[in-house]
Coordinates of C-alpha atoms in Angstrom, one line a residue:
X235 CA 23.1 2.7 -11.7
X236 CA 23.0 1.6 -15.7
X237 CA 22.3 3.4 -18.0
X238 CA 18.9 1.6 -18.7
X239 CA 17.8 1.7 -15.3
X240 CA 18.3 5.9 -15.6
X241 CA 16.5 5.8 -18.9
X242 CA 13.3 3.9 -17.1
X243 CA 13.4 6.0 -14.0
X244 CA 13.3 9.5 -16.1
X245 CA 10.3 7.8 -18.1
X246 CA 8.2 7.0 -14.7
X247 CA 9.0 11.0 -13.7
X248 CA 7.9 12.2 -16.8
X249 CA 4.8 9.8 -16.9
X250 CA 3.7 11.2 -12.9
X251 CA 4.2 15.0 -13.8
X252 CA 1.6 14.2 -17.0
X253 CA -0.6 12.9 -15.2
X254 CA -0.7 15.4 -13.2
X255 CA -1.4 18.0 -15.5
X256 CA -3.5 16.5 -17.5
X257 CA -5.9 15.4 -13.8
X258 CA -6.2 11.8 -15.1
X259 CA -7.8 9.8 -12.3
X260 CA -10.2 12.4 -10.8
X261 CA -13.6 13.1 -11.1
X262 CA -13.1 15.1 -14.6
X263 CA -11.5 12.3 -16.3
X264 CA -12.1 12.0 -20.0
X265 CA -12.2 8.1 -21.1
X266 CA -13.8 5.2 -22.6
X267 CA -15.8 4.2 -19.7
X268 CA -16.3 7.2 -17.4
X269 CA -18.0 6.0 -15.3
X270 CA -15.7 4.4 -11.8
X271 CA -13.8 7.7 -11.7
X272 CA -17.1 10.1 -11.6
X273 CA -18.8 7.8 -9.2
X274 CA -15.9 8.2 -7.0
X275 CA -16.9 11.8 -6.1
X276 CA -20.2 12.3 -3.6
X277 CA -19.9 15.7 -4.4
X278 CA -21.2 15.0 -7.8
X279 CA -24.3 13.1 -7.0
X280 CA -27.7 13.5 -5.9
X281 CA -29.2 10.2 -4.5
X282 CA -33.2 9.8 -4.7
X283 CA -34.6 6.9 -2.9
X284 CA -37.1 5.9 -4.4
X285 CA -37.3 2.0 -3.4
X286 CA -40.9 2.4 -1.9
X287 CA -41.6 2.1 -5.5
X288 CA -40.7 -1.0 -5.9
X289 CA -42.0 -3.7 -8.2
X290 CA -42.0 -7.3 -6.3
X291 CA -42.7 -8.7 -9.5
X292 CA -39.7 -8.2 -11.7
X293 CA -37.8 -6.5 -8.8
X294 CA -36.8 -4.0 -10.5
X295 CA -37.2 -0.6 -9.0
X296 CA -39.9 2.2 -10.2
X297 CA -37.0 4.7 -11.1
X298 CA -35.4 5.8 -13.8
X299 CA -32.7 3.6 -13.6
X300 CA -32.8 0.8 -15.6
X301 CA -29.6 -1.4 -14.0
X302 CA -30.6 -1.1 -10.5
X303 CA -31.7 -4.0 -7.6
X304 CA -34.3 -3.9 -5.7
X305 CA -33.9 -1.4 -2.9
X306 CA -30.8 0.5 -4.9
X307 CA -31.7 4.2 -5.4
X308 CA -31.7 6.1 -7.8
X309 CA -28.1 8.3 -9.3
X310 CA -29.0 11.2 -10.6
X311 CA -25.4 13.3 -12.4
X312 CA -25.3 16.9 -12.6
X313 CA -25.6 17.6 -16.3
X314 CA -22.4 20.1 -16.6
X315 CA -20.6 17.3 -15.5
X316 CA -21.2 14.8 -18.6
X317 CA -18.5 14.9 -21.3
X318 CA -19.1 14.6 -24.6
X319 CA -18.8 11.0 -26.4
X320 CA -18.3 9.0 -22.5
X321 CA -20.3 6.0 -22.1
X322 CA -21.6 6.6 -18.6
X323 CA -23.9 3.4 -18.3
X324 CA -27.9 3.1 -19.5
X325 CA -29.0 5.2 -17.1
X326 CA -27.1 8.4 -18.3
X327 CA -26.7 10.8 -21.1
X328 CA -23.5 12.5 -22.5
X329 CA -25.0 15.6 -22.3
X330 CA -22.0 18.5 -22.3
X331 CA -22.9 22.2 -20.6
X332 CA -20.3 24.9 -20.8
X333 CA -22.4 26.9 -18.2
X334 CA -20.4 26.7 -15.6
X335 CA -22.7 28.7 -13.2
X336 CA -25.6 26.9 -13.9
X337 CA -25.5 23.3 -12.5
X338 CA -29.0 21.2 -12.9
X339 CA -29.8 17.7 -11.9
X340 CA -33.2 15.8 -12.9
X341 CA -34.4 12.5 -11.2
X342 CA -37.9 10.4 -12.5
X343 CA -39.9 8.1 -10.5
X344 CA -42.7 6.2 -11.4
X345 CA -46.3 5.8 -9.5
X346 CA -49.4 4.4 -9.7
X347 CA -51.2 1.0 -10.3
X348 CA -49.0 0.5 -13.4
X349 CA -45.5 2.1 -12.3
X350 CA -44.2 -1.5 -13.6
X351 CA -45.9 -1.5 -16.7
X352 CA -44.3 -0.5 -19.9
X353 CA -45.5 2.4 -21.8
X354 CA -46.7 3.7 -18.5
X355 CA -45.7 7.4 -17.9
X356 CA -47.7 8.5 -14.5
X357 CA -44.9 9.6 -11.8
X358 CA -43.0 12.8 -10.6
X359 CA -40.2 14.2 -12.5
X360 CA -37.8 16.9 -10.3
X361 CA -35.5 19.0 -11.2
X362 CA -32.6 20.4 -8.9
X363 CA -30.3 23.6 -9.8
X364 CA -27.4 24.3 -7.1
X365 CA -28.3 28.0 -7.9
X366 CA -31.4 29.7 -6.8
X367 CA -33.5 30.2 -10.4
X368 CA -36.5 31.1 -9.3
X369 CA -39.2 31.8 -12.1
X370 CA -36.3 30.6 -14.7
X371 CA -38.1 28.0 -16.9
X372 CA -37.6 24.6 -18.0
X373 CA -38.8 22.5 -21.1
X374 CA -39.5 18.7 -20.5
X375 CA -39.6 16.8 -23.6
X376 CA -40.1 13.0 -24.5
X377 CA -37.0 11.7 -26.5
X378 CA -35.0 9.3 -28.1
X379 CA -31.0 8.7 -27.5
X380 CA -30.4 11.8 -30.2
X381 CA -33.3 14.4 -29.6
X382 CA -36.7 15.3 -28.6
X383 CA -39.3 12.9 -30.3
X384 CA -40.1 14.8 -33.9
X385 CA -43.8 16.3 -33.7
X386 CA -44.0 16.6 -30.0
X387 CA -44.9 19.6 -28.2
X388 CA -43.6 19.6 -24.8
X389 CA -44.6 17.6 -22.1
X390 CA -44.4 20.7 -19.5
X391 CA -43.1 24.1 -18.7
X392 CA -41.7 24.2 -15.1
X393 CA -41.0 27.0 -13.4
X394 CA -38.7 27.4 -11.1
X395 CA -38.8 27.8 -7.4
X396 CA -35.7 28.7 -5.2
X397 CA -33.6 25.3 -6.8
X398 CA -36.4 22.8 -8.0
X399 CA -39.4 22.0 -9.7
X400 CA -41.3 19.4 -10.0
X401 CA -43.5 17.8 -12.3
X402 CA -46.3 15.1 -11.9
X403 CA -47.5 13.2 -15.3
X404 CA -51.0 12.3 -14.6
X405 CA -52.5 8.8 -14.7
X406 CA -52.9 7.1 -17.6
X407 CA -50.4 9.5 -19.5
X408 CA -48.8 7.3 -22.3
X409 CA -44.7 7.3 -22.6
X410 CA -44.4 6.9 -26.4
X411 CA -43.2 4.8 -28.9
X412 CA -39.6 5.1 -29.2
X413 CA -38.8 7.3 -26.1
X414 CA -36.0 6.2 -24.1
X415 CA -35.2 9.0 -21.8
X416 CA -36.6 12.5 -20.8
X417 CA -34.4 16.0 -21.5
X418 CA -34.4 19.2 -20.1
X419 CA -34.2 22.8 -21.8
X420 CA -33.8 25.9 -20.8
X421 CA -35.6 29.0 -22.0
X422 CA -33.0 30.5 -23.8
X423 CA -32.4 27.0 -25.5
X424 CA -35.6 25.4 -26.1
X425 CA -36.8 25.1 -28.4
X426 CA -34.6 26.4 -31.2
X427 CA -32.5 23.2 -30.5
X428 CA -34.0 19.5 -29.1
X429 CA -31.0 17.8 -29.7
X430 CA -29.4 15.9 -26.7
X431 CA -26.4 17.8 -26.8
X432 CA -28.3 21.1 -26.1
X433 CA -30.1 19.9 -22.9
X434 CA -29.5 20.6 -19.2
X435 CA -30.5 17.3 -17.8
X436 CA -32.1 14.0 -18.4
X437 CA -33.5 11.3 -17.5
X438 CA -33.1 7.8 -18.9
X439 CA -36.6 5.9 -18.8
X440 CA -35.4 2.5 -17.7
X441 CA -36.3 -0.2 -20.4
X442 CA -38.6 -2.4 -18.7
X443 CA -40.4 1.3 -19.2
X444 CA -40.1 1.7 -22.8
X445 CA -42.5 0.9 -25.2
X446 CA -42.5 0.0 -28.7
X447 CA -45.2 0.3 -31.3
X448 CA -46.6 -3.1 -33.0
X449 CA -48.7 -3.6 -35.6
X450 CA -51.9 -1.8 -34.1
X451 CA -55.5 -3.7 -35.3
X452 CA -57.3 -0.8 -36.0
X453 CA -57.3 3.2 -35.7
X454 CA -60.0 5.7 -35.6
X455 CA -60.3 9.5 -34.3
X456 CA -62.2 10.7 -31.4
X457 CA -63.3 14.3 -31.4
X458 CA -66.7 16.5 -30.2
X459 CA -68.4 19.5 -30.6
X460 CA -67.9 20.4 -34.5
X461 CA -70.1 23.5 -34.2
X462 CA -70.2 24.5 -37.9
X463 CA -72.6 27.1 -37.1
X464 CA -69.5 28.9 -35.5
X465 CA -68.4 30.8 -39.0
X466 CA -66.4 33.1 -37.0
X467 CA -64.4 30.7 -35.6
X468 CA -63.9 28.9 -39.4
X469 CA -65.2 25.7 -38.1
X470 CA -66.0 24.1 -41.6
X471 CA -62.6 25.1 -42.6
X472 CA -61.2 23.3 -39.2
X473 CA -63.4 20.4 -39.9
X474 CA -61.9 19.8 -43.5
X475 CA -58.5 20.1 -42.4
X476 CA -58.9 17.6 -39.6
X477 CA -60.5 15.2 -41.8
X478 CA -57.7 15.7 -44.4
X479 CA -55.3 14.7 -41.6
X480 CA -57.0 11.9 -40.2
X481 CA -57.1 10.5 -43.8
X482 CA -53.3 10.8 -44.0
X483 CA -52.8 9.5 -40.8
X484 CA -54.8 6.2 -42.3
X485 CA -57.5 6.5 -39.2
X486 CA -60.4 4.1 -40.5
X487 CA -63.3 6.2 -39.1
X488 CA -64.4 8.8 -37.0
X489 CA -66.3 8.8 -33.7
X490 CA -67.8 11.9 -32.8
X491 CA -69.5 12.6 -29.4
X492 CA -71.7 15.5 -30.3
X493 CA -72.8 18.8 -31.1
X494 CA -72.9 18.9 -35.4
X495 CA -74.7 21.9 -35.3
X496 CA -76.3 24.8 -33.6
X497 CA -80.1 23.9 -33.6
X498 CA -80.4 20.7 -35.8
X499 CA -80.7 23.1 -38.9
X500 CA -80.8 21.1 -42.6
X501 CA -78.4 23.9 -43.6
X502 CA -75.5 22.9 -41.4
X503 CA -76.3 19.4 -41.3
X504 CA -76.0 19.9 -45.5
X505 CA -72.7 22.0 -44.5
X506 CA -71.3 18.7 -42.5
X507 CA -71.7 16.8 -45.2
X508 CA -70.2 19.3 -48.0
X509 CA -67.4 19.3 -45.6
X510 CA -67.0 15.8 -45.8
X511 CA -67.1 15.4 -49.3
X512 CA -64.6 18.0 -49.8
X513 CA -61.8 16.4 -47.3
X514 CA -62.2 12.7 -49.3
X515 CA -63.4 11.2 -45.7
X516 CA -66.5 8.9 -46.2
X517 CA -69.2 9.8 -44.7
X518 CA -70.1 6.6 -44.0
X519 CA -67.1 5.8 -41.6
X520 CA -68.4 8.9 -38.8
X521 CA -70.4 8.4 -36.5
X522 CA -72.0 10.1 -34.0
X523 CA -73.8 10.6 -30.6
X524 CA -76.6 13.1 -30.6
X525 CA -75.6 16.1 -28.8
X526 CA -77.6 18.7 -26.6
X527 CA -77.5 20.8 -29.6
X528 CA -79.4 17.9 -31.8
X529 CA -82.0 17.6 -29.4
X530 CA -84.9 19.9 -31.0
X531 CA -84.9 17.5 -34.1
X532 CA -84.6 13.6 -34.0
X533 CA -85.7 13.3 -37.4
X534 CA -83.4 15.4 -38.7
X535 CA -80.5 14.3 -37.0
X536 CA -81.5 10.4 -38.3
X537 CA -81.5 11.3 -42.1
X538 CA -78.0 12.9 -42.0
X539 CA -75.9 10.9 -39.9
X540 CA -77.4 7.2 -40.2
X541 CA -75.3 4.6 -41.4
X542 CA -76.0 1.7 -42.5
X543 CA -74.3 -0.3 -40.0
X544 CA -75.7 1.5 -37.1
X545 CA -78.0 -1.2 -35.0
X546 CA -81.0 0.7 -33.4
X547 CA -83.2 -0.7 -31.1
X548 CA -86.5 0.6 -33.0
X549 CA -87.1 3.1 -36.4
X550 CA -85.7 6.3 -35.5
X551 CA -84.1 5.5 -32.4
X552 CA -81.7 8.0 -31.4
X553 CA -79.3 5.6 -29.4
X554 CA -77.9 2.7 -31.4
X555 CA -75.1 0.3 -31.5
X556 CA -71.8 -0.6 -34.5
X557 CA -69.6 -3.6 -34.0
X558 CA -66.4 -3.5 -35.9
X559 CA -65.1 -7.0 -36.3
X560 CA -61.3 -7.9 -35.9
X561 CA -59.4 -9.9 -37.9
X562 CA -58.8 -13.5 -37.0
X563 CA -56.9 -13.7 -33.6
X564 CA -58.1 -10.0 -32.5
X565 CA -61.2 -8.1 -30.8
X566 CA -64.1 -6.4 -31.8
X567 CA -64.8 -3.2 -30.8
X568 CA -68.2 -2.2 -30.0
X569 CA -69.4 1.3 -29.8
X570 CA -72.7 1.9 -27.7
X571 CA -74.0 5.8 -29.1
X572 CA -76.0 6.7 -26.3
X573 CA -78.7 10.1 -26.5
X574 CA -79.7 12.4 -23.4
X575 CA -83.3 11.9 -24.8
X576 CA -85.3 13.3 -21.8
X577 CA -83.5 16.6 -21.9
X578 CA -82.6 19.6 -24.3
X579 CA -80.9 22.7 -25.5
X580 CA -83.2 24.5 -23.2
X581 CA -83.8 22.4 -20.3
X582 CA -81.4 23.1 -16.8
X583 CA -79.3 20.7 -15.6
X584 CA -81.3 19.8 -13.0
X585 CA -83.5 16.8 -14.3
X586 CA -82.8 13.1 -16.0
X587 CA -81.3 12.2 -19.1
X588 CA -82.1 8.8 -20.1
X589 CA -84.9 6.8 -19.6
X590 CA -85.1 3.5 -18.3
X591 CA -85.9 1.7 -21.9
X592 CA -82.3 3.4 -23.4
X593 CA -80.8 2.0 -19.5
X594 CA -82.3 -1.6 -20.0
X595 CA -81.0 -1.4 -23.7
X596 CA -77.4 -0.1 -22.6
X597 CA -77.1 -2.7 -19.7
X598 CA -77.9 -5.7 -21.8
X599 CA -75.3 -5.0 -24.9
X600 CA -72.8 -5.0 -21.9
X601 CA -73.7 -7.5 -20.1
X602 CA -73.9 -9.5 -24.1
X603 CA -70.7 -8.6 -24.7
X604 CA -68.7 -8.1 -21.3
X605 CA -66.6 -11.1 -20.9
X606 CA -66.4 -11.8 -24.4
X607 CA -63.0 -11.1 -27.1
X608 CA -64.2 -7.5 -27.6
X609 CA -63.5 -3.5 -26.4
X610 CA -66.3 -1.7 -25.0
X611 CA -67.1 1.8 -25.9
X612 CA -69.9 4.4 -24.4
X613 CA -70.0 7.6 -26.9
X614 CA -72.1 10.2 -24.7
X615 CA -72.1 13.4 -25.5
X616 CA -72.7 15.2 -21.9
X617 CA -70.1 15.2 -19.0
X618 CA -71.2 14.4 -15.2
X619 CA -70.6 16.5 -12.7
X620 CA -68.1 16.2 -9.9
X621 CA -67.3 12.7 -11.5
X622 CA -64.9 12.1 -14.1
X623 CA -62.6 14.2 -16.5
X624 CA -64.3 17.4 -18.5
X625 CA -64.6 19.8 -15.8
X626 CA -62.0 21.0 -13.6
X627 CA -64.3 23.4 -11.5
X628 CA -67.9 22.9 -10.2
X629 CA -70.5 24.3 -12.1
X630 CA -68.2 26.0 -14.4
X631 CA -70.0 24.7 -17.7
X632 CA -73.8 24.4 -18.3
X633 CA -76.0 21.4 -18.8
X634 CA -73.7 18.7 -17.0
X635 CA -75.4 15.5 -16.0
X636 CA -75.9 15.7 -12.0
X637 CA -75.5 12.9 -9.6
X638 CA -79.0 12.7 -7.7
X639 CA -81.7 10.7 -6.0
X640 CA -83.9 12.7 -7.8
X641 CA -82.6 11.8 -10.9
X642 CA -82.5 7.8 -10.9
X643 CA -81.7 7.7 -14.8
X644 CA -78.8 10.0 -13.9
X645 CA -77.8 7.4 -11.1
X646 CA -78.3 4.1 -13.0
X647 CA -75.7 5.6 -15.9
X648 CA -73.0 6.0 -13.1
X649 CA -73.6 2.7 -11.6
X650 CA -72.7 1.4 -14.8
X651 CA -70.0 3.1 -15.3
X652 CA -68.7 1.6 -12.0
X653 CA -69.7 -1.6 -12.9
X654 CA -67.7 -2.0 -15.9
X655 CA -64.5 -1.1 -15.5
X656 CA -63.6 -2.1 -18.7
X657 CA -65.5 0.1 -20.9
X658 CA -64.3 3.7 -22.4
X659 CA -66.6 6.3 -22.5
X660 CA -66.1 9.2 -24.7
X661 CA -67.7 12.7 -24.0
X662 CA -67.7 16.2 -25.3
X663 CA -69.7 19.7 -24.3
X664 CA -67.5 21.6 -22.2
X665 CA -65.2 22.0 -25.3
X666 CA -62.4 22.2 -22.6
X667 CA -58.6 22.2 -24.2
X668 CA -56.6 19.2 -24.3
X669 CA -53.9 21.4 -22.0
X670 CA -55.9 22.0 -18.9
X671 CA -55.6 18.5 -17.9
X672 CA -59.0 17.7 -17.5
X673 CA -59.5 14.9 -19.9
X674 CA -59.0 11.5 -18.2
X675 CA -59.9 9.6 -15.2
X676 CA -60.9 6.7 -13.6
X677 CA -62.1 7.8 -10.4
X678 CA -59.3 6.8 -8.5
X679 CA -59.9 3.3 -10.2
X680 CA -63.4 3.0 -9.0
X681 CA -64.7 3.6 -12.7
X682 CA -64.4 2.9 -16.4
X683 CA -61.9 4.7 -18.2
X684 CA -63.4 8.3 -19.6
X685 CA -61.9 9.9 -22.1
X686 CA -63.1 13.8 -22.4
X687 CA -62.9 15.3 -25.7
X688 CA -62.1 19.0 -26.5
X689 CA -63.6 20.7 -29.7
X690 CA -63.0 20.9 -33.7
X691 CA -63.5 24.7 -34.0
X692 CA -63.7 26.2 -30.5
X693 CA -61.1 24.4 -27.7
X694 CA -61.8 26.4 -24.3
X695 CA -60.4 26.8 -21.0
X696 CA -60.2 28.4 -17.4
X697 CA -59.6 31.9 -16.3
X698 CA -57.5 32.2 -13.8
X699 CA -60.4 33.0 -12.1
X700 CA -62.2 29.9 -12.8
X701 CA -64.5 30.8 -15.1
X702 CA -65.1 29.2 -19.1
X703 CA -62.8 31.5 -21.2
X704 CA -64.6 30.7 -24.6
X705 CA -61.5 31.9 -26.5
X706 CA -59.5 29.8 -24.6
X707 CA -57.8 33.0 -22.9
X708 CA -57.2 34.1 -26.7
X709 CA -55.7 30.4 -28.2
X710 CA -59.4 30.3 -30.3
X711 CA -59.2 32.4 -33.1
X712 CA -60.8 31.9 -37.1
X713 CA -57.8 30.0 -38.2
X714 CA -56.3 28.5 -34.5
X715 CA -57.8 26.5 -31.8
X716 CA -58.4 22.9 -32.7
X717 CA -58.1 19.3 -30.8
X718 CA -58.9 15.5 -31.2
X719 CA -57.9 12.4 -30.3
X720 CA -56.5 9.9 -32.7
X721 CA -57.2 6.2 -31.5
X722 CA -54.9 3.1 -32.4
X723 CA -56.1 -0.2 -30.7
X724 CA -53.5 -2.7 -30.1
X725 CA -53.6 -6.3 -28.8
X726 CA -53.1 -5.6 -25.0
X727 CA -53.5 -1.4 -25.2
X728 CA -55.7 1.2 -26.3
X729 CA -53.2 4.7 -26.8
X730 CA -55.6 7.7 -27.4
X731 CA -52.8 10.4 -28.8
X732 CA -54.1 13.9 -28.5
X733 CA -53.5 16.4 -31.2
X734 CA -53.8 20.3 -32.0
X735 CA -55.3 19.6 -34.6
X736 CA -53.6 23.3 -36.3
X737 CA -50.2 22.3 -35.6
X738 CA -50.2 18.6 -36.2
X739 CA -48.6 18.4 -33.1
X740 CA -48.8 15.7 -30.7
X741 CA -49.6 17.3 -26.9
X742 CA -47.6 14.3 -25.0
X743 CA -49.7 15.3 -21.6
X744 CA -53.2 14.6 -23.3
X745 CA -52.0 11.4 -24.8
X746 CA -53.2 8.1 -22.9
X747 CA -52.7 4.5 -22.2
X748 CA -54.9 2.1 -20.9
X749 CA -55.3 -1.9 -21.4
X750 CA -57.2 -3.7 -23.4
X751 CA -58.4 -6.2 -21.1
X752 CA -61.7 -8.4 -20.9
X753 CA -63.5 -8.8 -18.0
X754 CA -66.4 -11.3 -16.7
X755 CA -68.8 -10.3 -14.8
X756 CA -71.4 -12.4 -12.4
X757 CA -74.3 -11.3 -13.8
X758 CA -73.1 -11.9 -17.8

């Protein structure tokens, strides 16, 4: 043997024992790619099939991976096992975990009429731990490639039971602008730190999923029940401050669906407007739908909220009609205020609310403007019960509108609703928090899209008995406790973006997508 071949033969030894040592090749490899050598070990993966979701159209699978075919499912990597600064492919994060002990894995699948859509959050997100950590819980959080998305609050606590939870996102819940993947914390992490680095688990929200923000056409606020005769609560001060951040937030105008005041009383109807003045809002960009709590005094209600571009079918009427016009190349929007003018403050639920003159009057600006480059709008102040979003319980709140024969005004409003699909309505009274879930619906897609809205000075919720907690089991205070929707209108999508309006924070759970779509109907 030469002395070359000895040289080359010692090298190839001293190459094998490195190797070794260093365990290059096996599931814990550290390189560029990462990916072959980690795939190469079942004992690292958790396989979700999830190919009933399916999207024939694009064919690209309802999951959260973004590279998969058709009927491929879904990889899902145990989060301790990602090293830091290795590519594992665009449906993975480096995410590094030095608790060894602790091994969580986090899969996301999409549902619903628009599981291919992008922007279109509704689906079940599950979480998987190889330890039992029951009642251990978990952050979820919308984020980009670095963190959790900047001024949102979580998406959900989950708590654990045995090893999983699970989460479902509710229809029309809106994935936002910018978010490319969903991260896990745990309660000892989140959330001091929302970076990726610090998470558990993710899950990457493919890109046919993602969404974008474009130049939006307009933007206006949706809120309800002002109540500034609630001093306790500090709802003047609450109605200021949300004002003040509405302006900031460049809405254009304010749509409100009820409930100024306590009575109709010149004193807080004067108090509205000082509030107004105060927060550099115009008056004359709110608007809004006579409440229950209007009802003693038309009159009064007319001189201080009329507008000059509110269209009323006759002097004084307490239903009327604004069209915004688009720009060139985009929609109107048109916002039909309805009023609840054959009830009160004091009547029961258990009668009509509109009369057949305010019906005939709705039914033709829809069937005017149905079918035509425009969004549709209902603001009405009262919600129905057993039908739509605004009450989780029956008969929790007072004063609902009730579905009856005996009530054909009642009946006639929730025909149209069904009619046309395409309209949003707006609604108020129950005050009920943007976090009990109970503020959108379609009916299973058998009505227009209603939006409920919470309250400006007193946001409530449920017991866990079932009954109204008005302090919104202590959340309400003089200085906390305040929610509203702010509205951007886009060519093909309406977002409604829900916001404590004390924190500034956006509540990702409340927020909500739907399309901006026009729709002819036979009798238009």
């Amino acid at each position: 043997m030469n002395k070359k071949k000895s040289v080359s033969i010692i090298l190839i030894i001293m190459l094998t024992i490195l190797i070794g040592i260093t365990g290059c090749g096996t599931k814990n490899i550290q390189n560029s790619s990462g990916s072959s050598d980690r795939l190469a070990s079942s004992d690292n993966l958790i396989v979700s099939d999830t190919s009933d979701l399916t999207d024939t159209t694009n064919n690209d699978s309802h999951t959260s991976s973004e590279t998969q075919s058709k009927k491929q499912p879904i990889v899902s990597i145990p989060s301790n096992d990602f090293s830091s600064g290795n590519n594992m492919g665009n449906n993975r994060s480096n995410i590094p975990n030095n608790r060894d002990s602790e091994q969580i894995t986090a899969s996301y699948s999409f549902s619903g009429k628009n599981a291919a859509m992008a922007g279109y959050a509704e689906g079940t997100v599950s979480i998987l731990s190889k330890t039992d950590n029951t009642n251990k819980e978990y952050y979820l959080y919308f984020a980009d490639d670095k963190k959790a998305l900047p001024n949102y609050e979580e998406i959900a606590r989950l708590s654990m039971t045995g090893k999983q939870a699970t989460y479902s996102i509710g229809e029309g819940v809106a994935i936002p602008s910018g978010a490319t993947q969903l991260l896990i914390f745990d309660d000892v992490q989140a959330p001091n730190d929302l970076s990726t680095e610090k998470a558990v688990a993710s899950c990457r929200i493919p890109k046919n999923k993602q969404w974008n923000e474009t130049e939006c056409e307009t933007t206006f606020a949706s809120v309800s029940d002002i109540h500034l005769n609630y001093n306790h609560l500090g709802a003047a001060e609450k109605w200021t401050d949300a004002l003040q951040f509405f302006k900031s937030q460049n809405v254009k105008y304010v749509i409100v669906s009820g409930d100024v005041t306590n009575s109709g009383e010149d004193s807080l109807y004067e108090s509205y407007i000082n509030t107004i003045a105060a927060s550099g809002f115009s008056k004359d960009m709110i608007y809004e739908s006579r409440g229950n709590h209007e009802s003693m005094s038309n009159d009064t209600f007319i001189k201080y909220t009329s507008g000059a571009d509110e269209i009323r079918p006759f002097k004084n009427s307490p239903y009327f009609y604004i069209l915004k016009k688009g720009k060139p190349g985009q929609k109107d929007n048109l916002f039909i205020f309805m009023a609840q003018e054959l009830t009160g403050i004091a009547n029961s639920s258990n009668c009509d609310n509109f009369s057949t003159s305010q019906l005939d009057w709705v039914e033709k600006l829809l069937k005017t403007y149905s079918g035509t480059n425009t969004n549709i709008f209902i603001v009405q102040h009262s919600m129905i019960r057993n039908f739509g979003p605004g009450d989780r319980y029956n008969g929790a709140y007072s004063q609902p509108i009730i579905i009856s024969e005996k009530y054909p005004g009642n009946m006639r409003f929730v025909s149209l609703l069904r009619e046309y699909k395409e309209v949003i309505w707006m609604s108020g009274h129950t005050h009920l928090s943007l976090y009990d879930g109970c503020n959108y619906s379609t009916e299973k897609g058998t009505a227009a899209r209603m939006i409920h809205n919470s309250s400006i000075s007193q946001p409530r919720g449920y017991t866990s008995a079932g009954s109204i907690s008005y302090d919104n089991n202590g959340e309400t205070t003089d200085t906390e406790g305040s929610e509203g929707y702010i509205v951007k209108v886009y060519n093909d999508r309406i977002i409604y973006t829900g916001y404590n309006l004390t924190t500034k924070q956006i509540i990702p759970a409340a927020s909500f997508v739907m399309s901006s779509y026009i729709e002819k109907h036979s009798n238009t």
